[in-house]
Amino acid sequence: MNFLRGVMGGPSAGPQPSGAETIQKLCDRVASSTLLDDRRDAVRALKSLSKKYRLEVGIQAMEHLIHVLQTDRSDSEIIGYALDTLYNVISNDLEEEEQEENLPKQVDDLGSQFTEIFIKQQENVTLLLTLVEEFDFHVRWPGVKLLTSLLKQQGPQVQQIILVSPMGVSRLMDLLADSREVIRNDGVLLLQQLTKSNAAIQKIVAFENAFERLLDIITEEGNSDGGIVVEDCLLLLQNLLKNNNSNQNFFKEGSYIQRMKPWFEVGDDNCGWSAQKVTNLHLMLQLVRVLVSPTNPPGATSSCQKAMFHCGLLQQLCTILMATGVPADILTETINTVSEVIRGCQMNQDYFASVNAPSNPPRPAIVVLLMSMVNERQPFVLRCAVLYCFQCFLYKNQKGQGEIVSTLLPSTIDATGNSVSAGQLLCGGLFSTDSLSNWCAAVALAHALQENATLKEQLLRVQLATSIGNPPVSLLQQCTNILSQGDKIDRRGSKVQTRVGLLMLLCTWLSNCSIAVTHFLHNPANIPFLTGQIAENLGEEEQLVQGLCALLLGISIYYNDNSLENYRKEKLKQLIEKRIGRENFIEKLGFISKHELYSRAAQKPQPSFSIPDHMMFDHEFTKLVKELEGVISKAIYKSSEEDKKEEEVKKTLEQHDNIVTHYKKVIREQDQELEELKQRINTLTSQNEQLQATVTQQVSQIQQHKDQYNLLKVQLGKDTQHHNSHSDTFQMNGIQMEEVSKLREELEEWKNKHELLQGQLREKDAVIEKLKSSQLEMGTTEQSSQTSKSGGLEHNNDLQKELEMLRTQIQLQSAEISKLQIENQKLQVMTPNTSADPALGDSGAAAANNSEVEGRLEQEIKELKSKVKALCEEKESLKQHLDSSSSTVAILQDEKSKLQQEVAESKKEQDDLLVLLADQDQKLSALKIKLKDLGVPVEDEDDIESGDQGDEDEDGDEEEQD
């Protein structure tokens, strides 16, 4: 045990062994000792040496430690020591004291090498997964840490082993339900490493109810006010959702977006922003952006955007956006998040347009943000975020574009000047002395005109007052004036940046708008300036300006409608040929797409630049360049004859397109009419069925009333027959008389019984009175008195009992007598002759009886006649209603036949139109073949009708190719 004493700090008389020798002896002890205590002590000693002698312990002891894990699982203490030792050997997380020492550089590679040795046998990882299932803290916690370290060193390999292991991921998910926070928190870190860049494991973890558990932990820890545990949970959620469409859809369908709203309830007291809270809120905002990222499928992004609006999450983000005291980085990330939540979603864009800042008077949030964008004292990243928010607000939002442009038009400008509009801020930024403000305002205004020819024409009406006494100039003229002045104006920032921004604005404005091109060419100074810029041999920085000038000149040629005689297409081409040269022009035009900053801007919509000088291109403008570069190159090389032919073909195509459009419109209208007629037919059919059902119901009711009428008729006949047969009536009365005589005899018997009982009761009362008097007279001696008294009392009690019984019998008999009397009265009412003997048959009583019966029968006959009359009236009304229903059905049948005839005629007319369309298509195809033979690019009709979505898909494909 000397080597153990040396390791454990005990005194030793001999020379001290080296660390490698001690480790070798300990390994031998672990391998050869039969006593569990000796092996446990040896493993504990290896654990204490594993940090200082990491290499030696890893090389010599790893195999023995793995053997201990396999054989000594019954002892949790030795298993815990072995796991801790392996963790110290494999992990690169060194302590601070060790970091200060000069360690060799290969220490970073040791963990990876030892991990590779450990996972070479896949059974080792499976064994570790089994140990992690143990509930014992001293086994589970070291196992979790060791598995996390393995994933850090050799992530993909360990992930694959766990993935193929039976229930491997499910075992690790149980860590989140552990009641011990240390294990639960380390389990979150383990799942972070496990889910990195592995979509299969991410899906399994998500379907193991990970979202529910993680959101519960975040809520328990206090949402954004929580500690580092909240940060770890948010990082794990990002791993599960980022670039994983399946998990994003599962997250949305599980209504987990609604549970994100409380994260952003920061309250009014924004003074306490700890570093951890800022980190947590930053990650929460990033998680929202993961769900609505522009790189996600459009359908998934749109559904998430709508869910965020309906649950109030967007409203909560706008509250943070307009709050005071929010840190700058949180405000910037909130602006970026709001931008992507509203991007391309009309409902969210409309809500954002209605948000007002809490100022006096209230100002729209868009105006407040634009004020920050054109303010050069604001941080650069914040200005970029505001520009992105403005771009997202206008993306596919023609309503918003119109509202922004309307603030620049003369009829809508506020004459009082009390409020600043978005248009005024954009113009102020466009003509300020800060080059970054110039660029941002130009790009923002270009987005207001994106793919909207109507607004491009309206913006030509904008007039600007440059100075007192001078006449106003148009916005287009002012932009070209500033562009031509170039370096003469002293500006802060990059001088190229302002010109690039203005050129991008002009290119966007003039593209696909012939009227704007005409206004631009109307200024005689514009074309000489452009040709002069392109023809000069300038430095590398100016090459970008030359390329944009070439693009603007090319747009002026391609979209020229030849309305100005001096600037017709052919003359402009000749000018390029003489002063620039076609090859040189195409070369300068190619400078744009070859620029490094162009490639960066084309990658994603959000403007992300490290420094302001790199802010040159806008993402949407790169799409425009891709679309026009090839078209302009072909247009420059075309001859005048080809242009004429192309124009003629274009006119012919336009005419045919107009005809086709007209017929398509006619067909659509006829289809709509056909659908309306079908709906009307269905409505009338349903009404007809309802009326048929009503008629059937009424017929059945009439039949029922007829049956009732016949029954009443039969009953009336029987009553008349009964009235006529007097003998039957007298016979019935005779039967009633016999019953009355019987009842009278019974009544006399009950009366006799009642009188007998009354006599007995009187006798008993007399006896009682005698006994009472004799009891008062007798009183000579006490004994005789008591004897007589007791005897008298007993006798008295017996008499009292008999008296009570008699009284109850009398009461019962009285009740029966009263019942009989009531029945007798009833019979007397029913029987007219009660006083006389029925056998005698008094003639006067019989006559009275007959008259009374006749009166009652006449009254019943009157009632029956009135009922029959009411039934007849109801029958007549039902017949009238039936006749009206039959006439309505006939009218509906006539309308139905007319509608069917109209449908047949419309179908025949539609067939004629289709035949005409087929002829037109044949002519169109022949013309397209001629155009292709002439070398003119012709777009297919499917490509023309594909719309904006098709353009976006094509642009997305081209971006991926780039």
Short mmCIF file of N, CA, C and O in Angstrom, two decimals, residues 149 166 443 546 579 615 783 843 943 948:
data_model
loop_
_atom_site.label_atom_id
_atom_site.label_comp_id
_atom_site.label_asym_id
_atom_site.label_seq_id
_atom_site.Cartn_x
_atom_site.Cartn_y
_atom_site.Cartn_z
N SER A 149 -19.19 15.70 -23.43
CA SER A 149 -17.81 15.91 -23.89
C SER A 149 -17.52 15.09 -25.14
O SER A 149 -16.83 15.57 -26.06
N PRO A 166 -31.04 1.60 -29.97
CA PRO A 166 -32.48 1.51 -29.65
C PRO A 166 -32.87 2.46 -28.52
O PRO A 166 -32.26 2.43 -27.45
N VAL A 443 -32.43 54.25 -51.68
CA VAL A 443 -32.87 52.85 -51.71
C VAL A 443 -34.30 52.72 -51.19
O VAL A 443 -35.12 51.97 -51.75
N GLN A 546 -19.37 53.96 -63.31
CA GLN A 546 -19.45 53.80 -64.77
C GLN A 546 -20.41 52.69 -65.17
O GLN A 546 -21.20 52.83 -66.11
N ARG A 579 -18.92 57.46 -79.41
CA ARG A 579 -18.20 58.01 -78.26
C ARG A 579 -17.67 56.95 -77.30
O ARG A 579 -16.71 57.21 -76.58
N MET A 615 -21.61 49.78 -48.02
CA MET A 615 -23.04 49.85 -48.30
C MET A 615 -23.23 50.42 -49.71
O MET A 615 -23.35 51.63 -49.90
N GLN A 783 -106.61 0.73 52.38
CA GLN A 783 -106.36 -0.47 51.58
C GLN A 783 -107.49 -0.71 50.63
O GLN A 783 -107.28 -0.99 49.44
N SER A 843 -145.47 9.08 -16.33
CA SER A 843 -145.44 9.66 -17.68
C SER A 843 -144.90 11.09 -17.67
O SER A 843 -144.16 11.49 -18.59
N ASP A 943 -44.83 31.87 -69.34
CA ASP A 943 -43.89 32.69 -68.58
C ASP A 943 -44.47 34.06 -68.30
O ASP A 943 -44.22 34.66 -67.26
N ASP A 948 -45.72 37.47 -60.47
CA ASP A 948 -44.61 37.81 -59.59
C ASP A 948 -44.00 36.59 -58.93
O ASP A 948 -42.78 36.53 -58.72
#
